[in-house]
Amino acid sequence: MGASILIGILITFLVIVLVLYLVQRLPIDGRTRQIVQIIVIVIGIVSLLKYLAVW
């Protein structure tokens, strides 16, 4: 049980990092890029909290 939670958290973290990297590569202006990064980080934190059964 603990290992599956750890693997889920790790996969979620890797997906967040990958999406943030891909957002950096998009040809959009800085302000829009910051907004998209904040949205991705918030969604990632909510996902991690769900894995930890906080939410």
mmCIF file of the C-alpha atoms, coordinates in Angstrom:
data_MODEL
# 
_entry.id   MODEL 
# 
loop_
_atom_site.group_PDB 
_atom_site.id 
_atom_site.type_symbol 
_atom_site.label_atom_id 
_atom_site.label_alt_id 
_atom_site.label_comp_id 
_atom_site.label_asym_id 
_atom_site.label_entity_id 
_atom_site.label_seq_id 
_atom_site.pdbx_PDB_ins_code 
_atom_site.Cartn_x 
_atom_site.Cartn_y 
_atom_site.Cartn_z 
_atom_site.occupancy 
_atom_site.B_iso_or_equiv 
_atom_site.pdbx_formal_charge 
_atom_site.auth_seq_id 
_atom_site.auth_comp_id 
_atom_site.auth_asym_id 
_atom_site.auth_atom_id 
_atom_site.pdbx_PDB_model_num 
ATOM 1  C CA . MET A 1 1  ? 0.000  0.000  0.000   1.00 0.00 ? 1  MET A CA 1 
ATOM 2  C CA . GLY A 1 2  ? 2.749  2.466  0.912   1.00 0.00 ? 2  GLY A CA 1 
ATOM 3  C CA . ALA A 1 3  ? 4.738  1.669  -2.211  1.00 0.00 ? 3  ALA A CA 1 
ATOM 4  C CA . SER A 1 4  ? 1.804  2.359  -4.533  1.00 0.00 ? 4  SER A CA 1 
ATOM 5  C CA . ILE A 1 5  ? 1.219  5.737  -2.880  1.00 0.00 ? 5  ILE A CA 1 
ATOM 6  C CA . LEU A 1 6  ? 4.898  6.575  -3.253  1.00 0.00 ? 6  LEU A CA 1 
ATOM 7  C CA . ILE A 1 7  ? 4.886  5.555  -6.920  1.00 0.00 ? 7  ILE A CA 1 
ATOM 8  C CA . GLY A 1 8  ? 1.748  7.637  -7.549  1.00 0.00 ? 8  GLY A CA 1 
ATOM 9  C CA . ILE A 1 9  ? 3.325  10.675 -5.917  1.00 0.00 ? 9  ILE A CA 1 
ATOM 10 C CA . LEU A 1 10 ? 6.507  10.203 -7.926  1.00 0.00 ? 10 LEU A CA 1 
ATOM 11 C CA . ILE A 1 11 ? 4.618  9.874  -11.212 1.00 0.00 ? 11 ILE A CA 1 
ATOM 12 C CA . THR A 1 12 ? 2.531  12.956 -10.410 1.00 0.00 ? 12 THR A CA 1 
ATOM 13 C CA . PHE A 1 13 ? 5.677  14.941 -9.603  1.00 0.00 ? 13 PHE A CA 1 
ATOM 14 C CA . LEU A 1 14 ? 7.349  13.849 -12.841 1.00 0.00 ? 14 LEU A CA 1 
ATOM 15 C CA . VAL A 1 15 ? 4.282  14.797 -14.885 1.00 0.00 ? 15 VAL A CA 1 
ATOM 16 C CA . ILE A 1 16 ? 4.217  18.244 -13.253 1.00 0.00 ? 16 ILE A CA 1 
ATOM 17 C CA . VAL A 1 17 ? 7.895  18.788 -14.051 1.00 0.00 ? 17 VAL A CA 1 
ATOM 18 C CA . LEU A 1 18 ? 7.406  17.615 -17.646 1.00 0.00 ? 18 LEU A CA 1 
ATOM 19 C CA . VAL A 1 19 ? 4.421  19.907 -18.201 1.00 0.00 ? 19 VAL A CA 1 
ATOM 20 C CA . LEU A 1 20 ? 6.301  22.863 -16.702 1.00 0.00 ? 20 LEU A CA 1 
ATOM 21 C CA . TYR A 1 21 ? 9.217  22.141 -19.041 1.00 0.00 ? 21 TYR A CA 1 
ATOM 22 C CA . LEU A 1 22 ? 6.899  21.980 -22.040 1.00 0.00 ? 22 LEU A CA 1 
ATOM 23 C CA . VAL A 1 23 ? 5.241  25.262 -21.028 1.00 0.00 ? 23 VAL A CA 1 
ATOM 24 C CA . GLN A 1 24 ? 8.704  26.867 -20.982 1.00 0.00 ? 24 GLN A CA 1 
ATOM 25 C CA . ARG A 1 25 ? 9.210  25.730 -24.581 1.00 0.00 ? 25 ARG A CA 1 
ATOM 26 C CA . LEU A 1 26 ? 5.963  27.291 -25.859 1.00 0.00 ? 26 LEU A CA 1 
ATOM 27 C CA . PRO A 1 27 ? 6.311  30.455 -27.944 1.00 0.00 ? 27 PRO A CA 1 
ATOM 28 C CA . ILE A 1 28 ? 4.093  32.625 -25.728 1.00 0.00 ? 28 ILE A CA 1 
ATOM 29 C CA . ASP A 1 29 ? 4.752  35.856 -23.885 1.00 0.00 ? 29 ASP A CA 1 
ATOM 30 C CA . GLY A 1 30 ? 6.090  35.930 -20.318 1.00 0.00 ? 30 GLY A CA 1 
ATOM 31 C CA . ARG A 1 31 ? 2.897  36.931 -18.523 1.00 0.00 ? 31 ARG A CA 1 
ATOM 32 C CA . THR A 1 32 ? 0.823  34.166 -20.112 1.00 0.00 ? 32 THR A CA 1 
ATOM 33 C CA . ARG A 1 33 ? 3.589  31.658 -19.421 1.00 0.00 ? 33 ARG A CA 1 
ATOM 34 C CA . GLN A 1 34 ? 3.599  32.618 -15.725 1.00 0.00 ? 34 GLN A CA 1 
ATOM 35 C CA . ILE A 1 35 ? -0.175 32.200 -15.499 1.00 0.00 ? 35 ILE A CA 1 
ATOM 36 C CA . VAL A 1 36 ? -0.012 28.749 -17.122 1.00 0.00 ? 36 VAL A CA 1 
ATOM 37 C CA . GLN A 1 37 ? 2.828  27.715 -14.800 1.00 0.00 ? 37 GLN A CA 1 
ATOM 38 C CA . ILE A 1 38 ? 0.851  28.784 -11.730 1.00 0.00 ? 38 ILE A CA 1 
ATOM 39 C CA . ILE A 1 39 ? -2.193 26.837 -12.934 1.00 0.00 ? 39 ILE A CA 1 
ATOM 40 C CA . VAL A 1 40 ? -0.075 23.715 -13.510 1.00 0.00 ? 40 VAL A CA 1 
ATOM 41 C CA . ILE A 1 41 ? 1.516  24.011 -10.069 1.00 0.00 ? 41 ILE A CA 1 
ATOM 42 C CA . VAL A 1 42 ? -1.861 24.445 -8.344  1.00 0.00 ? 42 VAL A CA 1 
ATOM 43 C CA . ILE A 1 43 ? -3.312 21.429 -10.170 1.00 0.00 ? 43 ILE A CA 1 
ATOM 44 C CA . GLY A 1 44 ? -0.211 19.431 -9.247  1.00 0.00 ? 44 GLY A CA 1 
ATOM 45 C CA . ILE A 1 45 ? -0.472 20.358 -5.571  1.00 0.00 ? 45 ILE A CA 1 
ATOM 46 C CA . VAL A 1 46 ? -4.154 19.377 -5.526  1.00 0.00 ? 46 VAL A CA 1 
ATOM 47 C CA . SER A 1 47 ? -3.272 16.044 -7.150  1.00 0.00 ? 47 SER A CA 1 
ATOM 48 C CA . LEU A 1 48 ? -0.532 15.384 -4.601  1.00 0.00 ? 48 LEU A CA 1 
ATOM 49 C CA . LEU A 1 49 ? -2.911 16.227 -1.753  1.00 0.00 ? 49 LEU A CA 1 
ATOM 50 C CA . LYS A 1 50 ? -5.411 13.722 -3.144  1.00 0.00 ? 50 LYS A CA 1 
ATOM 51 C CA . TYR A 1 51 ? -2.720 11.025 -3.136  1.00 0.00 ? 51 TYR A CA 1 
ATOM 52 C CA . LEU A 1 52 ? -1.931 11.825 0.477   1.00 0.00 ? 52 LEU A CA 1 
ATOM 53 C CA . ALA A 1 53 ? -5.674 11.588 1.288   1.00 0.00 ? 53 ALA A CA 1 
ATOM 54 C CA . VAL A 1 54 ? -5.703 15.117 2.675   1.00 0.00 ? 54 VAL A CA 1 
ATOM 55 C CA . TRP A 1 55 ? -8.454 16.130 0.299   1.00 0.00 ? 55 TRP A CA 1 
# 
